[in-house]
CSV table of C-alpha atoms and ligand atoms in Angstrom, one decimal:
chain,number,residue,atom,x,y,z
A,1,UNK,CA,-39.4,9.3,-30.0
A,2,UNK,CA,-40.6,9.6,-26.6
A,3,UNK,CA,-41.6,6.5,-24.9
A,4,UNK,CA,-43.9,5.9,-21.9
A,5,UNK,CA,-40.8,5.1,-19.8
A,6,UNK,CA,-39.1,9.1,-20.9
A,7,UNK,CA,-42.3,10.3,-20.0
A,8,UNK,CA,-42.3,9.9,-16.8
A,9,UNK,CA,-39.1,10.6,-15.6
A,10,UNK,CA,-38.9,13.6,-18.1
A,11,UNK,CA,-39.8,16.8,-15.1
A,12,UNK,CA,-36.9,15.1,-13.9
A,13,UNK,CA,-34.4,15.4,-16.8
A,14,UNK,CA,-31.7,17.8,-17.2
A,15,UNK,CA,-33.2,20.3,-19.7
A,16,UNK,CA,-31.1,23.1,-20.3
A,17,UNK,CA,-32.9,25.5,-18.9
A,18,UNK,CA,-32.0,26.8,-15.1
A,19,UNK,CA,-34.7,25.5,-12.8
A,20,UNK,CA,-36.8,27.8,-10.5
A,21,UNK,CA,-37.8,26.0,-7.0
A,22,UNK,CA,-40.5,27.3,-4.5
A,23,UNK,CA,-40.3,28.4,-0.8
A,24,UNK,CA,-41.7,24.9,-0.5
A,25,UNK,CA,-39.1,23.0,-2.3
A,26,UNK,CA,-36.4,25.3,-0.5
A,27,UNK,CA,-38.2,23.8,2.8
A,28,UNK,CA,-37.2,20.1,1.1
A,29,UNK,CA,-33.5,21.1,0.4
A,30,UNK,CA,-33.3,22.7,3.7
A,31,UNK,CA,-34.1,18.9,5.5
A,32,UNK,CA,-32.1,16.7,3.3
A,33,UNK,CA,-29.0,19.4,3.1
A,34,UNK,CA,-29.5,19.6,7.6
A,35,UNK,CA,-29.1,15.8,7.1
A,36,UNK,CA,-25.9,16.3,5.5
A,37,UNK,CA,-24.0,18.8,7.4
A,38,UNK,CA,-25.6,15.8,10.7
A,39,UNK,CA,-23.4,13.5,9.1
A,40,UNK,CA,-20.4,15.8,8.0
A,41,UNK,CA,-20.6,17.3,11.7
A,42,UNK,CA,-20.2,13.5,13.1
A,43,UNK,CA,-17.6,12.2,11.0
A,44,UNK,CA,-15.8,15.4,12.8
A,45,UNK,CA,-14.7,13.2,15.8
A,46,UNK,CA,-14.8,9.8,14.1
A,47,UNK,CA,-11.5,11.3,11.4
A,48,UNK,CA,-8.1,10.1,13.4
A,49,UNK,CA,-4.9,8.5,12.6
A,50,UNK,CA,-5.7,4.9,12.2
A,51,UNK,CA,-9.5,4.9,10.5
A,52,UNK,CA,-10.1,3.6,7.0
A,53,UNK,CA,-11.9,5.7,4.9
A,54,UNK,CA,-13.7,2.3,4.2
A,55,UNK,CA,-15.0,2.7,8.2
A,56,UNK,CA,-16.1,6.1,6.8
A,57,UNK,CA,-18.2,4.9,3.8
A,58,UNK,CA,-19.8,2.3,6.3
A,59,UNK,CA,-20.5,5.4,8.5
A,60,UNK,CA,-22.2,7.6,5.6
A,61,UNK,CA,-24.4,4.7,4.2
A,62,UNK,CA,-25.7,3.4,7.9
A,63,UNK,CA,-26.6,7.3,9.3
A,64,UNK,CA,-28.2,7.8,5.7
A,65,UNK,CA,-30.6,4.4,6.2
A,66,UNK,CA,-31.5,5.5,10.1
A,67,UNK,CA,-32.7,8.7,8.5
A,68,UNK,CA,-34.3,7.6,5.7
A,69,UNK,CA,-32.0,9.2,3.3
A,70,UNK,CA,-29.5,7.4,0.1
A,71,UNK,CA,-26.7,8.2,-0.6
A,72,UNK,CA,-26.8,9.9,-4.0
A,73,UNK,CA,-23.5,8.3,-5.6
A,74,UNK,CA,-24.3,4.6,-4.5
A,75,UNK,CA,-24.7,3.4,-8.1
A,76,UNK,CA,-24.2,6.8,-9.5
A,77,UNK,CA,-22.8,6.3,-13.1
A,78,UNK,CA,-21.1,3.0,-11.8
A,79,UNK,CA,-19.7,4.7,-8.7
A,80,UNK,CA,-20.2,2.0,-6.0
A,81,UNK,CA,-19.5,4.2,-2.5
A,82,UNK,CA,-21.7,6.2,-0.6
A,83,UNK,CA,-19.1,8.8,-0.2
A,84,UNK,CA,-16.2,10.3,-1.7
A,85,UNK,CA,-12.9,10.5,0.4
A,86,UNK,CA,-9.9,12.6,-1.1
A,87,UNK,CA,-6.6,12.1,0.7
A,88,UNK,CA,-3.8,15.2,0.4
A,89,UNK,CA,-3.3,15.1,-3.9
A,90,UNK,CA,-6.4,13.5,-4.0
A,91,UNK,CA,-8.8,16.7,-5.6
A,92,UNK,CA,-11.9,14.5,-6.0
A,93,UNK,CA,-13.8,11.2,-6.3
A,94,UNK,CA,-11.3,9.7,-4.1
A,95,UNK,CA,-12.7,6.0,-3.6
A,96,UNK,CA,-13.1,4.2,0.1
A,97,UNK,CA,-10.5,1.6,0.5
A,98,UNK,CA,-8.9,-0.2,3.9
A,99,UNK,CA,-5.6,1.8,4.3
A,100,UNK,CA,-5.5,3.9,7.1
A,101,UNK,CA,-5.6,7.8,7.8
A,102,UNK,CA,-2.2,8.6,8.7
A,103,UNK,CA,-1.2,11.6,10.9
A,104,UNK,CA,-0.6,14.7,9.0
A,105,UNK,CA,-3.2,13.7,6.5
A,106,UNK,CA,-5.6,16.1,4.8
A,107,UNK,CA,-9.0,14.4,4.0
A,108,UNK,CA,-12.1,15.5,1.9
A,109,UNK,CA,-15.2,13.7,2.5
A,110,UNK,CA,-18.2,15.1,0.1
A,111,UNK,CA,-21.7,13.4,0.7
A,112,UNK,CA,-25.1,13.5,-0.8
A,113,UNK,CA,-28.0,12.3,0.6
A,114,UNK,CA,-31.1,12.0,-1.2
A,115,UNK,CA,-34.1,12.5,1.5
A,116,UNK,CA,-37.5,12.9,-0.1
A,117,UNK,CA,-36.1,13.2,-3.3
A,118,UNK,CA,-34.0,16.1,-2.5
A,119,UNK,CA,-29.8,16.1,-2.8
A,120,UNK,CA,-28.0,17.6,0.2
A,121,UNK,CA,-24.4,17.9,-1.7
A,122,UNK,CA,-21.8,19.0,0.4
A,123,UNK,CA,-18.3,18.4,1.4
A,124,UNK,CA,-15.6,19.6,4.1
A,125,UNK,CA,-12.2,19.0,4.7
A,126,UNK,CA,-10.7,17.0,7.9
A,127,UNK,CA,-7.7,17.4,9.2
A,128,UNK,CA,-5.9,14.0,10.4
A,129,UNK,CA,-4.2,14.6,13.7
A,130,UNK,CA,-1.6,17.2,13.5
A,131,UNK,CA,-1.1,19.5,10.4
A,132,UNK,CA,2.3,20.6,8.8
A,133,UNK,CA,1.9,24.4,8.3
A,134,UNK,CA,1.1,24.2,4.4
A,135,UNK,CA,-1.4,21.9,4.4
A,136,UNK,CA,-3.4,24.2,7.2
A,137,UNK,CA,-2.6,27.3,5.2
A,138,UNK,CA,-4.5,25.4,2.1
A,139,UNK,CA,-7.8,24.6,3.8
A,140,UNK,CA,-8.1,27.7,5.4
A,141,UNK,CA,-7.4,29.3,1.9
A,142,UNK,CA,-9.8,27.4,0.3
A,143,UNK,CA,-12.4,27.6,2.8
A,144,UNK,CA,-12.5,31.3,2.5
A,145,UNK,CA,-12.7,30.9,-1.3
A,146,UNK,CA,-15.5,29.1,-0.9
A,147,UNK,CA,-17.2,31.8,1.5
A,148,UNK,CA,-16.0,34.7,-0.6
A,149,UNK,CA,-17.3,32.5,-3.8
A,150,UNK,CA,-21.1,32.5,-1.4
A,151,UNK,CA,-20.7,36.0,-1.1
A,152,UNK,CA,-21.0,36.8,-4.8
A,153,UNK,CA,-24.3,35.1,-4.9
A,154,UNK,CA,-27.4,37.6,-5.2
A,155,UNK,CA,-30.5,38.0,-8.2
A,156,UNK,CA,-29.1,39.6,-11.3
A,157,UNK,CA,-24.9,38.8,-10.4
A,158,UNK,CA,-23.8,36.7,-13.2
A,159,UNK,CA,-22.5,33.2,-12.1
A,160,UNK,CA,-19.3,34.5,-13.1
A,161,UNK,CA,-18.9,36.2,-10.2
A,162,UNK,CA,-18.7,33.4,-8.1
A,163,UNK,CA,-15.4,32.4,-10.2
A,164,UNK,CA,-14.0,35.8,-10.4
A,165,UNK,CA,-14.6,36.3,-6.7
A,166,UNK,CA,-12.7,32.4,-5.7
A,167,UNK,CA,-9.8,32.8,-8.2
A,168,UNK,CA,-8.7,36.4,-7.6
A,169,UNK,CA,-8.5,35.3,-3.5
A,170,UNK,CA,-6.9,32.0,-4.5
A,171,UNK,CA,-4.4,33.3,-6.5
A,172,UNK,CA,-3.3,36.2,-4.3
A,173,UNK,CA,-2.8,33.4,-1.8
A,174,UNK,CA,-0.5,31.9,-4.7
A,175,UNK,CA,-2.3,29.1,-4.9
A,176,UNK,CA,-4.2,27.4,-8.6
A,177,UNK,CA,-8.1,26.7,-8.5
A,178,UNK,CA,-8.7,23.5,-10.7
A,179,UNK,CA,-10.6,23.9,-13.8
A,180,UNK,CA,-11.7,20.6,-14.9
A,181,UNK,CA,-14.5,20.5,-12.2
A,182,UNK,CA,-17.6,22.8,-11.5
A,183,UNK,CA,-20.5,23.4,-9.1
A,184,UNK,CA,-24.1,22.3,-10.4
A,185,UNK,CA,-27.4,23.1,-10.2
A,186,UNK,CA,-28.8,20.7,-7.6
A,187,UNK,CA,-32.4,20.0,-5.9
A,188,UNK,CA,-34.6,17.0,-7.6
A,189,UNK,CA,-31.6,16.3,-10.0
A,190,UNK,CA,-27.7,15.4,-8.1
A,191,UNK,CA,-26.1,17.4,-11.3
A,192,UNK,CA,-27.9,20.0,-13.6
A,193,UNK,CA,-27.7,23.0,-14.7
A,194,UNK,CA,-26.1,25.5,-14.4
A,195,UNK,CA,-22.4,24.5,-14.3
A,196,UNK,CA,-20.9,26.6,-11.5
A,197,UNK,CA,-17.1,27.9,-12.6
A,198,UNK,CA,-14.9,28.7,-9.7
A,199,UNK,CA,-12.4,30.8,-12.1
A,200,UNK,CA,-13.5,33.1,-14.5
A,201,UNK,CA,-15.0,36.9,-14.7
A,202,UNK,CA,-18.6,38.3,-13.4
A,203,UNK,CA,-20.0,39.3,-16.6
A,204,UNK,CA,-19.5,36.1,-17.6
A,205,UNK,CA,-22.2,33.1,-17.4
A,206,UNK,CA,-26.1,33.3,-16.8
A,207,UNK,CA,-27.6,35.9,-14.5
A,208,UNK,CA,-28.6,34.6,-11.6
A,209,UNK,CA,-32.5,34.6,-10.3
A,210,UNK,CA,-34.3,34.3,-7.2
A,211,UNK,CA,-35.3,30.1,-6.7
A,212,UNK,CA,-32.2,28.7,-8.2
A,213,UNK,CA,-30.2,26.3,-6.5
A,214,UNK,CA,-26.8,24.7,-7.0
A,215,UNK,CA,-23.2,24.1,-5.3
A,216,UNK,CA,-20.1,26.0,-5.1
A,217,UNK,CA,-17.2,23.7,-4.6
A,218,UNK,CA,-13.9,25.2,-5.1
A,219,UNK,CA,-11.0,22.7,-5.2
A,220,UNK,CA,-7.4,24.7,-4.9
A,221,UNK,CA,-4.1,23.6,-5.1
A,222,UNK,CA,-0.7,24.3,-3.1
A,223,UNK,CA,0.5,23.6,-6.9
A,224,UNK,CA,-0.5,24.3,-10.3
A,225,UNK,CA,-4.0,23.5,-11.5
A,226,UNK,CA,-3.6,20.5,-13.7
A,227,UNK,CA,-5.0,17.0,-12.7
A,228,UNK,CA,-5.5,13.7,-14.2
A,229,UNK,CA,-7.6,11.0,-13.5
A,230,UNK,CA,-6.4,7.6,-12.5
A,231,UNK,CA,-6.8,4.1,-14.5
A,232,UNK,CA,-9.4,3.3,-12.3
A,233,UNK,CA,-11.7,6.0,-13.9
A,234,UNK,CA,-12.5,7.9,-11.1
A,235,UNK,CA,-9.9,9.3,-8.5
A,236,UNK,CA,-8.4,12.9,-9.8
A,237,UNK,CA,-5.4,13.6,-8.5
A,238,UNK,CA,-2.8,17.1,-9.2
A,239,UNK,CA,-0.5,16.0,-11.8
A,240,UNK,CA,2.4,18.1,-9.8
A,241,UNK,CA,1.1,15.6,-7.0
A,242,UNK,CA,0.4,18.8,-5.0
A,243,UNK,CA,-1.7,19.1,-2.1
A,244,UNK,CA,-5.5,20.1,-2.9
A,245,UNK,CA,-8.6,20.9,-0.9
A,246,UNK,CA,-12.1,21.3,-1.5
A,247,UNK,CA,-14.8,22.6,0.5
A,248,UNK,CA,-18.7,22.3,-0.8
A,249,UNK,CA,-21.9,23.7,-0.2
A,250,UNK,CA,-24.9,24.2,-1.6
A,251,UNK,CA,-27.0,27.3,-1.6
A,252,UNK,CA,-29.9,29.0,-2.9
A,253,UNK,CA,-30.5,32.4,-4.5
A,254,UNK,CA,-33.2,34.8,-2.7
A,255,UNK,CA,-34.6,38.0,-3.2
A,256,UNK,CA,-31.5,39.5,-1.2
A,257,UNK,CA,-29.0,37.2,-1.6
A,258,UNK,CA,-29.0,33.3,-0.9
A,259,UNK,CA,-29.6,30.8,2.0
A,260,UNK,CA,-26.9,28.3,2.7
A,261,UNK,CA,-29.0,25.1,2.9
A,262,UNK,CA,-25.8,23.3,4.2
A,263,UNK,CA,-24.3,25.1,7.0
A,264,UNK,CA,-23.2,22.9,10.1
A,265,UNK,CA,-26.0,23.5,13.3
A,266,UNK,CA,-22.6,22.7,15.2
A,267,UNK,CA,-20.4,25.3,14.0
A,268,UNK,CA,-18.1,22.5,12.6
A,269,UNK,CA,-17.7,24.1,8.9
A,270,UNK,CA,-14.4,23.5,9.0
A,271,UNK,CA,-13.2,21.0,11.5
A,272,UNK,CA,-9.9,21.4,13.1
A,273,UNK,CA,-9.8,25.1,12.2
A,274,UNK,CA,-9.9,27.7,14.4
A,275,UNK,CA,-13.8,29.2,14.6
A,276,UNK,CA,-14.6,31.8,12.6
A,277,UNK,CA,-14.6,35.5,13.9
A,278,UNK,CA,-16.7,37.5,11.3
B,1,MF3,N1,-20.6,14.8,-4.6
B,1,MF3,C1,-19.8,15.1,-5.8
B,1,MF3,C2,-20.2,16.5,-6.2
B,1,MF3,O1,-20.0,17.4,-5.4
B,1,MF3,C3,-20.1,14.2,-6.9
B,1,MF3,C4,-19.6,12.8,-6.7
B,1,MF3,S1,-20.1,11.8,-8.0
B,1,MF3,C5,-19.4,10.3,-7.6
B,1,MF3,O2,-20.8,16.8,-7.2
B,1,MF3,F1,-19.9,9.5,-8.4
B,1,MF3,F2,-18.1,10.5,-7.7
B,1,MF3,F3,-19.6,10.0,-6.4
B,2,CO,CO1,-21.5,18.8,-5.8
B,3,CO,CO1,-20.4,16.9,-3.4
């Protein structure tokens, strides 16, 4: 039965079927995703030795409110922070708490805001203070996974080719991509469809078409692939315990190719690593 109450909400319901947005609602992704990488680019000289990721929460959920934006996981399926911060085995939904950043640390912070009822989901990686070799060699790995998966992306490419195009760069680097989480159509829903696989082969998936939208957000591990997720229902962790990095952005699919709605107006993609030369 549909009630009054399904009615209304139900444009807004996760169908099934891929959604196709306008030049106009690419124009509303393009302002709440800028508001995003505002934020991301900030928190790039607040992360030291010493901060809480709790300061960082506080951060996220005060810039949203002076820009008229919420935080999309306040709430979110009983998630109660406006940001998720994932410390060194940490691969995702790692929860704001008061222990300190600690020198050597490798940190992901992924936000959403929600601004006109568009989600800007993105994340980056922050290094804290000065990184062993290992733990630099992983985020620029994985950053370059996630560039190579962007690549992939044009009208009539499967989505498949996003995951072949991240795992065989991952693996040559001998490092794991993590299979029990996905990219996702986003725009006027945080999660639809499709499900974005970063392992996997290009004739694989649904094709691709001119007005989708959605994230690619490879995590990759020093390690092997396998994670669990802690009693507290949320933090994911490598079962090996090692490292892991993610880097996220969200994009969507032109007549060419596809428009990175999340790109940094600083240049600060990936803060603490050297600029890119391409
Ligand atoms: N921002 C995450 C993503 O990239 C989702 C976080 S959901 C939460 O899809 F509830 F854990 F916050
Ligand atoms: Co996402
Ligand atoms: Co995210």
């Amino acid at each position: 039965m549909v009630t009054y109450i399904d009615a209304v909400d139900a444009p807004l319901k996760n169908t099934g079927a891929i959604r196709l947005y306008s030049a106009d609602d690419f124009a509303g992704m393009r302002k709440a995703c800028l508001l995003t990488a505002r934020c991301l680019d900030e928190l790039a000289s607040i992360v030291k030795p010493g901060v809480t990721t709790s300061q960082i929460d506080r951060f996220v959920f005060d810039f949203g409110m002076e820009h008229g934006a919420l935080p999309a996981t306040l709430n979110y399926r009983g998630y109660k922070y406006s940001v998720c911060t994932s410390i060194n085995h940490v691969v995702c939904h790692g929860m704001p708490d008061d222990k300190p950043l600690r020198d050597g640390d490798i940190v992901n912070i992924d936000v959403t805001y929600v601004l006109d009822g568009w989600h800007g989901d993105s994340s980056r990686m922050y290094p804290v203070g000065q990184l062993k070799r290992a733990a630099e060699r992983l985020l620029e790995v994985t950053h370059e996974c996630l560039m190579r998966g962007i690549a992939a992306v044009r009208p009539g490419a499967r989505t498949g080719a996003i995951g072949q195009a991240i795992q065989t760069f991952a693996e040559a680097e001998r490092c794991s991509v993590v299979r029990d989480f996905c990219g996702h159509g986003v725009g006027r829903l945080f999660h639809d469809t499709p499900n974005i696989l970063h392992y996997g082969r290009a004739d694989e998936g649904p094709e691709l078409r001119e007005g989708m939208i959605f994230t690619i957000e490879p995590m990759i591990n020093l390690g092997k692939p396998h994670v669990k997720v802690l009693a507290d229902g949320w933090t994911a962790v490598t079962r090996d315990r090692s490292l892991s990095a993610q880097y996220e952005h969200a994009v969507g699919v032109t007549a060419t190719g596809c428009e990175i709605f999340t790109l940094s107006p600083a240049g600060l993609d990936r803060p603490g690593l050297p600029p890119l030369t391409r």
